[in-house]
Amino acid sequence: MIMDQSVIQLLSDRVLDLQESATIKMSQMARDLREQGHNVISLSLGEPDFDTPDHIKEAAKKALDDGYTKYTPVPGLMEFRQAISRKFKRENELDYAPSQIVVSNGAKQSIANLSLSLLNPGDEVIIFAPYWVSYFEIVRLAGGVPVILSAGIDQDFKVLPEQLKGAITDKTKLVLFSSPCNPSGSVYSKEELFALADELEAHEQIHVLSDEIYEHINFSGKHASIGAHPGIKDRVVTINGMSKGFSMTGWRLGYMGAPQWIADACAKIQGQFTSGATSFGQKAAAEALDGDLGPTKEMCAAFAKRRELVIDLLSEVPGVKCNKPQGAFYVFPDISAYFGKTINGFTIQNSDDFCTYLLQEAHVAVVAGSAFGADECFRLSYAASEAELRDAIGRIKKALTA
Ligand code: PMP
Ligand code: GLU
């Protein structure tokens, strides 16, 4: 559809200045191509390909039958917040009382609530790169100034304490990162997290947003939370959700544990935007947190197996440099060896060109590293069947060696 420019100008500066989510855009492009009759393999969206475990679905059905069909308190059903509080204590050594929990329509909304609650125009937010696409735009939408701290493949995509120290200014308000990381799959150990926290301890104006949504997809052993550091624990907002570990992306349930004053502010914002999250979903999610983690562990084991397969297959593609991620379900290979090259008459200057070429030539959708603040890479989600992964990487190899 061709847009009339005079109409476009009626849009707010806010939305005109906003970038579309690259992950969502790429998966839509794959869907469109498919609808045109092409055989497209989409490894673009970060979404587990498993169904929600049965016991969680059963709990939601029961909640519906029991009449959980009404508005819920804005920060969430008390029994879900109690289950989250217990989970934080039991699994993460974190002390957030139920009153310090805010349940939202996905962790994405939790991040938006926090940014809108905390940031004034000009406040600096240190974001570790590669970063998840939406961090950058949500921070900007809230008036914050993203300050990007980059870590490349040679440092396993992990930011070092001295880098963090060098980026702190009087205007720094927030530090934002995910572990396990989307897009790199890197996992920070407890020692690494605490070394970062040590750098923040003296700066009382700085808060941390620790996004732990991939907690359960961790191949390195125990998950660690920066909020357990005694020197900064009262300044850490821990975000998590049901989407990844329980394969509940469509249920739209995320949550945060936060200092009380931040939790109250986030509930105030949410009370004007969306109110409480889905009633029967929260009942089922409470059971999921308290219940059997067996299906979650099975999914994690399946991802671990696919990771081996993907790394193995990619090692046979020339010019693709891949590390061994310890979590999430992504690989983030460095493909800068292709920049400046022409293949099949198509010149590749950056990661966007690289991904456009793969979509057009191989009908494989992956996401350009530029969207994650690392133009030398691309992200491949291996939340897909082994057959699809073999087919897709075979096609990628063929297209690149043409
Ligand atoms: N954080 C990270 C790092 C993510 O990859 C995602 C992707 N879904 C989210 C937060 C948001 O998850 P949701 O809104 O589905 O809970
Ligand atoms: N977080 C997932 C991803 O990175 C889902 C899509 C999105 O919300 O951006 O692909």
Short mmCIF file of C-alpha atoms and ligand atoms in Angstrom, two decimals:
data_model
loop_
_atom_site.label_atom_id
_atom_site.label_comp_id
_atom_site.label_asym_id
_atom_site.label_seq_id
_atom_site.Cartn_x
_atom_site.Cartn_y
_atom_site.Cartn_z
CA MET A 1 0.00 0.00 0.00
CA ILE A 2 1.39 3.42 -0.93
CA MET A 3 1.07 5.86 1.95
CA ASP A 4 0.07 9.44 1.29
CA GLN A 5 2.92 11.52 2.74
CA SER A 6 0.57 14.28 3.89
CA VAL A 7 -1.22 11.75 6.11
CA ILE A 8 2.04 10.33 7.45
CA GLN A 9 2.97 13.82 8.62
CA LEU A 10 -0.02 13.77 10.95
CA LEU A 11 1.63 11.06 13.00
CA SER A 12 3.37 12.04 16.21
CA ASP A 13 7.10 12.75 16.16
CA ARG A 14 7.32 9.99 18.74
CA VAL A 15 6.16 7.27 16.37
CA LEU A 16 7.90 8.73 13.33
CA ASP A 17 11.13 8.53 15.27
CA LEU A 18 10.51 4.93 16.34
CA GLN A 19 12.13 2.01 14.49
CA GLU A 20 9.94 -0.99 13.77
CA SER A 21 10.99 -4.15 15.66
CA ALA A 22 13.42 -5.94 13.29
CA THR A 23 12.57 -9.39 14.65
CA ILE A 24 8.87 -8.89 14.06
CA LYS A 25 9.45 -7.23 10.67
CA MET A 26 11.62 -10.10 9.44
CA SER A 27 9.17 -12.78 10.54
CA GLN A 28 6.38 -10.87 8.78
CA MET A 29 8.47 -10.67 5.58
CA ALA A 30 8.94 -14.45 5.79
CA ARG A 31 5.18 -14.94 6.23
CA ASP A 32 4.45 -12.67 3.25
CA LEU A 33 6.88 -14.56 1.00
CA ARG A 34 5.31 -17.83 2.12
CA GLU A 35 1.88 -16.53 1.22
CA GLN A 36 3.22 -15.80 -2.26
CA GLY A 37 3.92 -19.53 -2.56
CA HIS A 38 7.65 -19.61 -1.67
CA ASN A 39 9.07 -22.32 0.56
CA VAL A 40 10.53 -20.06 3.25
CA ILE A 41 12.23 -21.26 6.44
CA SER A 42 11.94 -18.64 9.14
CA LEU A 43 14.63 -18.70 11.82
CA SER A 44 13.91 -15.08 12.63
CA LEU A 45 11.55 -15.03 15.59
CA GLY A 46 12.63 -15.89 19.11
CA GLU A 47 9.77 -18.17 19.96
CA PRO A 48 9.99 -21.74 21.31
CA ASP A 49 8.44 -24.16 18.82
CA PHE A 50 6.98 -26.35 21.59
CA ASP A 51 3.41 -26.26 22.82
CA THR A 52 2.65 -24.99 26.34
CA PRO A 53 2.90 -27.98 28.73
CA ASP A 54 -0.45 -29.72 29.32
CA HIS A 55 -0.62 -29.16 33.07
CA ILE A 56 -0.46 -25.37 32.50
CA LYS A 57 -3.18 -25.47 29.85
CA GLU A 58 -5.35 -27.58 32.16
CA ALA A 59 -4.91 -25.03 34.96
CA ALA A 60 -6.07 -22.23 32.63
CA LYS A 61 -9.14 -24.21 31.59
CA LYS A 62 -9.98 -24.85 35.23
CA ALA A 63 -9.53 -21.16 36.06
CA LEU A 64 -12.00 -20.26 33.31
CA ASP A 65 -14.49 -22.77 34.67
CA ASP A 66 -13.94 -21.38 38.16
CA GLY A 67 -14.94 -17.92 36.95
CA TYR A 68 -11.56 -16.19 36.62
CA THR A 69 -12.86 -14.01 33.82
CA LYS A 70 -12.81 -10.55 35.37
CA TYR A 71 -10.38 -7.68 35.78
CA THR A 72 -7.49 -8.46 38.10
CA PRO A 73 -5.65 -6.05 40.40
CA VAL A 74 -3.33 -3.93 38.21
CA PRO A 75 -0.06 -5.42 39.57
CA GLY A 76 -1.42 -8.95 39.29
CA LEU A 77 -3.44 -11.60 41.14
CA MET A 78 -2.08 -11.91 44.68
CA GLU A 79 -1.61 -15.66 44.39
CA PHE A 80 0.50 -15.25 41.24
CA ARG A 81 2.57 -12.52 42.91
CA GLN A 82 3.08 -14.80 45.89
CA ALA A 83 4.20 -17.62 43.59
CA ILE A 84 6.64 -15.22 41.85
CA SER A 85 7.98 -14.02 45.19
CA ARG A 86 8.57 -17.66 46.24
CA LYS A 87 10.20 -18.44 42.90
CA PHE A 88 12.60 -15.50 43.21
CA LYS A 89 13.60 -16.66 46.67
CA ARG A 90 13.83 -20.37 45.89
CA GLU A 91 15.57 -20.21 42.51
CA ASN A 92 17.38 -16.87 42.42
CA GLU A 93 18.31 -15.85 45.97
CA LEU A 94 16.22 -12.69 45.50
CA ASP A 95 14.02 -11.10 48.15
CA TYR A 96 11.03 -9.39 46.59
CA ALA A 97 7.85 -9.33 48.69
CA PRO A 98 4.60 -9.94 46.75
CA SER A 99 3.89 -6.19 46.97
CA GLN A 100 7.13 -5.60 45.03
CA ILE A 101 5.98 -7.69 42.06
CA VAL A 102 4.21 -6.24 39.02
CA VAL A 103 2.74 -8.64 36.47
CA SER A 104 2.43 -7.31 32.91
CA ASN A 105 1.40 -8.28 29.39
CA GLY A 106 4.76 -9.82 28.67
CA ALA A 107 8.23 -8.87 29.83
CA LYS A 108 8.21 -6.34 27.01
CA GLN A 109 5.62 -4.32 28.89
CA SER A 110 7.62 -4.68 32.11
CA ILE A 111 10.61 -3.08 30.36
CA ALA A 112 8.40 -0.29 29.00
CA ASN A 113 6.82 0.30 32.43
CA LEU A 114 10.22 0.61 34.04
CA SER A 115 11.62 2.93 31.37
CA LEU A 116 8.57 5.19 31.53
CA SER A 117 8.69 5.21 35.32
CA LEU A 118 12.36 5.99 35.72
CA LEU A 119 13.64 8.01 32.78
CA ASN A 120 13.58 11.73 32.18
CA PRO A 121 14.78 13.29 28.91
CA GLY A 122 18.55 13.16 28.80
CA ASP A 123 18.99 10.37 31.35
CA GLU A 124 21.61 7.93 30.15
CA VAL A 125 20.95 4.21 29.98
CA ILE A 126 23.93 1.91 29.55
CA ILE A 127 22.87 -0.96 27.29
CA PHE A 128 25.18 -3.93 26.75
CA ALA A 129 25.55 -4.78 23.06
CA PRO A 130 24.64 -6.97 21.38
CA TYR A 131 21.26 -6.12 22.88
CA TRP A 132 17.71 -7.23 22.33
CA VAL A 133 16.14 -5.02 19.62
CA SER A 134 13.41 -3.47 21.75
CA TYR A 135 15.67 -2.15 24.55
CA PHE A 136 17.08 0.62 22.38
CA GLU A 137 13.73 1.86 21.09
CA ILE A 138 11.85 1.58 24.40
CA VAL A 139 14.55 3.62 26.14
CA ARG A 140 14.43 6.27 23.40
CA LEU A 141 10.64 6.36 23.49
CA ALA A 142 10.84 7.10 27.21
CA GLY A 143 13.24 10.00 26.52
CA GLY A 144 16.37 8.18 27.66
CA VAL A 145 19.70 8.30 25.85
CA PRO A 146 21.09 4.83 25.07
CA VAL A 147 24.81 4.50 25.77
CA ILE A 148 25.99 1.37 24.03
CA LEU A 149 28.74 -0.81 25.50
CA SER A 150 29.85 -3.29 22.88
CA ALA A 151 31.30 -6.73 23.41
CA GLY A 152 32.31 -8.68 20.31
CA ILE A 153 32.68 -12.38 19.63
CA ASP A 154 36.31 -12.36 20.83
CA GLN A 155 35.08 -11.59 24.37
CA ASP A 156 32.19 -14.02 24.08
CA PHE A 157 29.86 -11.02 23.68
CA LYS A 158 30.20 -10.20 27.40
CA VAL A 159 30.89 -6.73 28.75
CA LEU A 160 33.83 -6.42 31.15
CA PRO A 161 33.77 -4.50 34.45
CA GLU A 162 36.36 -1.97 33.23
CA GLN A 163 34.18 -1.19 30.21
CA LEU A 164 31.24 -0.54 32.51
CA LYS A 165 33.33 1.65 34.77
CA GLY A 166 34.43 3.76 31.80
CA ALA A 167 30.86 4.36 30.61
CA ILE A 168 29.41 5.67 33.88
CA THR A 169 28.70 9.43 34.02
CA ASP A 170 26.70 11.72 36.33
CA LYS A 171 23.75 11.22 33.98
CA THR A 172 23.72 7.42 34.12
CA LYS A 173 20.38 6.28 35.52
CA LEU A 174 20.05 2.69 34.42
CA VAL A 175 22.10 -0.28 33.22
CA LEU A 176 20.23 -2.74 31.04
CA PHE A 177 21.18 -6.21 29.80
CA SER A 178 19.96 -9.79 29.49
CA SER A 179 21.59 -13.00 30.68
CA PRO A 180 21.20 -15.49 29.05
CA CYS A 181 21.47 -12.92 26.28
CA ASN A 182 19.26 -12.37 23.31
CA PRO A 183 20.81 -12.32 20.66
CA SER A 184 24.21 -13.80 21.56
CA GLY A 185 23.16 -16.63 23.89
CA SER A 186 25.96 -15.60 26.26
CA VAL A 187 25.50 -16.34 29.95
CA TYR A 188 27.20 -14.31 32.69
CA SER A 189 28.44 -16.35 35.65
CA LYS A 190 27.77 -15.22 39.21
CA GLU A 191 31.39 -14.03 39.49
CA GLU A 192 31.10 -12.01 36.28
CA LEU A 193 27.82 -10.44 37.39
CA PHE A 194 29.17 -9.59 40.82
CA ALA A 195 32.27 -8.00 39.30
CA LEU A 196 29.96 -5.75 37.26
CA ALA A 197 27.89 -5.01 40.37
CA ASP A 198 31.05 -4.02 42.26
CA GLU A 199 31.53 -1.20 39.74
CA LEU A 200 28.00 0.07 40.41
CA GLU A 201 28.01 -0.18 44.17
CA ALA A 202 29.30 3.34 44.84
CA HIS A 203 26.92 4.98 42.33
CA GLU A 204 23.69 5.19 44.25
CA GLN A 205 21.74 6.92 41.48
CA ILE A 206 22.20 3.96 39.14
CA HIS A 207 19.63 1.19 38.91
CA VAL A 208 19.91 -2.08 37.02
CA LEU A 209 17.37 -3.79 34.80
CA SER A 210 18.32 -7.45 34.72
CA ASP A 211 16.33 -9.27 32.03
CA GLU A 212 16.33 -12.96 32.92
CA ILE A 213 13.61 -14.20 30.60
CA TYR A 214 15.87 -16.96 29.17
CA GLU A 215 16.76 -18.19 32.67
CA HIS A 216 15.58 -21.73 32.04
CA ILE A 217 17.37 -22.12 28.72
CA ASN A 218 20.84 -22.36 30.13
CA PHE A 219 23.36 -25.03 29.18
CA SER A 220 26.08 -23.83 31.52
CA GLY A 221 24.64 -25.00 34.82
CA LYS A 222 23.17 -22.61 37.34
CA HIS A 223 21.53 -19.34 36.44
CA ALA A 224 22.81 -16.31 38.37
CA SER A 225 21.03 -13.04 39.19
CA ILE A 226 22.84 -9.73 39.66
CA GLY A 227 20.13 -8.73 42.17
CA ALA A 228 21.64 -11.20 44.65
CA HIS A 229 24.68 -8.92 45.07
CA PRO A 230 24.36 -7.49 48.60
CA GLY A 231 25.80 -4.08 47.67
CA ILE A 232 23.26 -3.25 44.95
CA LYS A 233 20.29 -5.56 45.65
CA ASP A 234 18.00 -2.65 46.55
CA ARG A 235 18.64 -1.08 43.16
CA VAL A 236 17.99 -4.05 40.89
CA VAL A 237 14.80 -4.62 38.96
CA THR A 238 14.63 -8.26 37.89
CA ILE A 239 12.48 -9.01 34.88
CA ASN A 240 11.30 -12.44 33.86
CA GLY A 241 8.27 -14.02 32.22
CA MET A 242 6.46 -17.11 31.04
CA SER A 243 7.17 -16.81 27.29
CA LYS A 244 10.43 -18.66 26.89
CA GLY A 245 10.91 -21.18 29.72
CA PHE A 246 7.30 -22.36 29.64
CA SER A 247 6.63 -21.83 25.95
CA MET A 248 3.82 -19.37 26.65
CA THR A 249 4.60 -16.54 24.20
CA GLY A 250 0.96 -16.04 23.23
CA TRP A 251 -0.26 -15.85 26.81
CA ARG A 252 1.47 -12.49 27.26
CA LEU A 253 2.65 -12.78 30.84
CA GLY A 254 5.80 -11.16 32.16
CA TYR A 255 6.73 -9.78 35.55
CA MET A 256 9.20 -7.72 37.51
CA GLY A 257 10.50 -7.69 41.06
CA ALA A 258 11.48 -4.14 42.00
CA PRO A 259 12.12 -1.78 44.89
CA GLN A 260 8.69 -0.87 46.30
CA TRP A 261 8.71 2.72 45.00
CA ILE A 262 9.49 1.50 41.46
CA ALA A 263 6.88 -1.27 41.62
CA ASP A 264 4.28 1.31 42.69
CA ALA A 265 5.24 3.64 39.85
CA CYS A 266 5.07 0.83 37.29
CA ALA A 267 1.61 -0.20 38.53
CA LYS A 268 0.51 3.44 38.21
CA ILE A 269 1.67 3.58 34.57
CA GLN A 270 0.14 0.20 33.78
CA GLY A 271 -3.13 1.27 35.44
CA GLN A 272 -3.49 3.95 32.78
CA PHE A 273 -2.37 1.86 29.82
CA THR A 274 -3.58 -1.72 30.10
CA SER A 275 -4.71 -2.61 33.67
CA GLY A 276 -4.00 -6.09 35.05
CA ALA A 277 -2.85 -8.94 32.81
CA THR A 278 -5.14 -11.81 31.77
CA SER A 279 -6.97 -13.33 34.73
CA PHE A 280 -7.08 -17.06 33.92
CA GLY A 281 -3.56 -16.93 32.47
CA GLN A 282 -2.19 -15.69 35.77
CA LYS A 283 -3.88 -18.55 37.64
CA ALA A 284 -2.24 -21.05 35.29
CA ALA A 285 1.12 -19.28 35.43
CA ALA A 286 1.08 -19.48 39.24
CA GLU A 287 0.76 -23.25 38.92
CA ALA A 288 3.55 -23.31 36.34
CA LEU A 289 6.00 -21.58 38.68
CA ASP A 290 5.15 -23.80 41.63
CA GLY A 291 4.78 -26.96 39.57
CA ASP A 292 6.82 -29.54 37.70
CA LEU A 293 9.76 -28.09 35.76
CA GLY A 294 10.15 -31.39 33.88
CA PRO A 295 8.75 -30.13 30.55
CA THR A 296 10.91 -26.99 30.82
CA LYS A 297 13.99 -29.13 31.32
CA GLU A 298 13.06 -31.31 28.36
CA MET A 299 12.77 -28.23 26.14
CA CYS A 300 16.14 -27.03 27.36
CA ALA A 301 17.69 -30.41 26.54
CA ALA A 302 16.20 -30.28 23.04
CA PHE A 303 17.65 -26.78 22.52
CA ALA A 304 21.06 -27.98 23.73
CA LYS A 305 21.02 -30.74 21.11
CA ARG A 306 20.03 -28.34 18.36
CA ARG A 307 22.75 -25.93 19.39
CA GLU A 308 25.34 -28.65 18.72
CA LEU A 309 23.78 -29.39 15.36
CA VAL A 310 23.66 -25.73 14.31
CA ILE A 311 27.24 -25.01 15.36
CA ASP A 312 28.40 -28.11 13.56
CA LEU A 313 26.57 -27.23 10.35
CA LEU A 314 27.66 -23.58 10.44
CA SER A 315 31.30 -24.61 10.87
CA GLU A 316 31.11 -25.91 7.31
CA VAL A 317 30.00 -22.56 5.89
CA PRO A 318 33.02 -20.51 4.81
CA GLY A 319 33.37 -17.01 6.31
CA VAL A 320 30.94 -17.69 9.17
CA LYS A 321 32.58 -17.40 12.59
CA CYS A 322 30.51 -18.80 15.43
CA ASN A 323 31.16 -19.12 19.17
CA LYS A 324 29.43 -21.59 21.47
CA PRO A 325 26.57 -19.83 23.25
CA GLN A 326 25.70 -21.11 26.71
CA GLY A 327 22.00 -20.24 26.73
CA ALA A 328 18.84 -18.99 24.96
CA PHE A 329 18.15 -20.48 21.51
CA TYR A 330 20.17 -18.27 19.22
CA VAL A 331 23.53 -18.27 17.53
CA PHE A 332 25.02 -14.95 16.55
CA PRO A 333 27.76 -15.60 14.00
CA ASP A 334 30.20 -12.97 12.77
CA ILE A 335 29.88 -12.67 8.99
CA SER A 336 31.99 -9.55 8.42
CA ALA A 337 34.19 -11.65 6.09
CA TYR A 338 31.44 -11.16 3.49
CA PHE A 339 31.36 -7.37 3.62
CA GLY A 340 32.48 -5.83 0.31
CA LYS A 341 31.92 -9.10 -1.60
CA THR A 342 29.56 -9.66 -4.51
CA ILE A 343 27.80 -13.01 -4.83
CA ASN A 344 25.42 -13.81 -7.67
CA GLY A 345 25.52 -10.13 -8.65
CA PHE A 346 24.42 -9.09 -5.13
CA THR A 347 26.84 -6.87 -3.20
CA ILE A 348 26.95 -7.33 0.58
CA GLN A 349 28.08 -4.24 2.50
CA ASN A 350 26.53 -4.95 5.90
CA SER A 351 24.40 -7.37 7.89
CA ASP A 352 21.15 -6.04 6.40
CA ASP A 353 22.40 -6.81 2.89
CA PHE A 354 23.55 -10.23 4.08
CA CYS A 355 20.11 -11.12 5.48
CA THR A 356 18.26 -9.66 2.49
CA TYR A 357 20.44 -11.81 0.22
CA LEU A 358 19.71 -14.95 2.25
CA LEU A 359 15.99 -14.25 2.19
CA GLN A 360 15.91 -13.62 -1.55
CA GLU A 361 18.35 -16.31 -2.65
CA ALA A 362 17.91 -19.07 -0.05
CA HIS A 363 14.45 -18.23 1.26
CA VAL A 364 15.82 -18.36 4.80
CA ALA A 365 14.81 -15.58 7.19
CA VAL A 366 17.34 -14.54 9.86
CA VAL A 367 17.79 -11.15 11.54
CA ALA A 368 20.56 -8.64 10.80
CA GLY A 369 23.00 -7.89 13.61
CA SER A 370 22.51 -4.16 12.99
CA ALA A 371 19.17 -4.40 14.81
CA PHE A 372 21.00 -5.72 17.88
CA GLY A 373 23.77 -3.13 17.81
CA ALA A 374 26.32 -5.49 16.20
CA ASP A 375 26.41 -5.04 12.43
CA GLU A 376 29.14 -7.65 11.96
CA CYS A 377 26.77 -10.48 12.91
CA PHE A 378 23.40 -12.03 12.17
CA ARG A 379 21.02 -13.88 14.51
CA LEU A 380 19.71 -17.33 13.77
CA SER A 381 17.02 -18.72 16.07
CA TYR A 382 17.25 -22.49 16.40
CA ALA A 383 13.78 -22.76 17.90
CA ALA A 384 12.91 -24.94 14.89
CA SER A 385 12.96 -28.65 14.04
CA GLU A 386 16.26 -30.38 13.26
CA ALA A 387 15.02 -31.04 9.72
CA GLU A 388 14.32 -27.34 9.18
CA LEU A 389 17.68 -26.38 10.66
CA ARG A 390 19.53 -28.80 8.35
CA ASP A 391 17.60 -27.60 5.33
CA ALA A 392 18.07 -23.91 6.22
CA ILE A 393 21.80 -24.07 6.85
CA GLY A 394 22.26 -26.20 3.72
CA ARG A 395 20.53 -23.46 1.74
CA ILE A 396 22.61 -20.74 3.42
CA LYS A 397 25.81 -22.59 2.52
CA LYS A 398 24.68 -23.04 -1.07
CA ALA A 399 23.74 -19.37 -1.43
CA LEU A 400 27.03 -18.17 0.02
CA THR A 401 29.24 -20.47 -1.99
CA ALA A 402 27.41 -19.85 -5.27
N1 PMP B 1 13.44 -9.80 26.83
C1 PMP B 1 14.10 -10.50 25.91
C2 PMP B 1 15.60 -10.58 26.00
C3 PMP B 1 13.41 -11.14 24.87
O1 PMP B 1 14.06 -11.84 23.94
C4 PMP B 1 12.02 -11.01 24.80
C5 PMP B 1 11.34 -11.63 23.60
N2 PMP B 1 10.16 -12.05 23.69
C6 PMP B 1 11.37 -10.27 25.81
C7 PMP B 1 12.12 -9.68 26.80
C8 PMP B 1 9.90 -10.07 25.84
O2 PMP B 1 9.21 -11.23 26.07
P1 PMP B 1 7.65 -11.28 26.35
O3 PMP B 1 7.11 -9.90 26.10
O4 PMP B 1 7.11 -12.29 25.38
O5 PMP B 1 7.49 -11.72 27.75
N1 GLU B 2 11.93 -11.72 21.73
C1 GLU B 2 11.69 -12.46 20.53
C2 GLU B 2 12.77 -12.16 19.53
O1 GLU B 2 13.73 -11.54 19.86
C3 GLU B 2 10.29 -12.28 20.03
C4 GLU B 2 10.02 -11.14 19.08
C5 GLU B 2 10.02 -9.83 19.76
O2 GLU B 2 9.21 -9.64 20.67
O3 GLU B 2 10.85 -9.02 19.36
O4 GLU B 2 12.70 -12.56 18.42
#
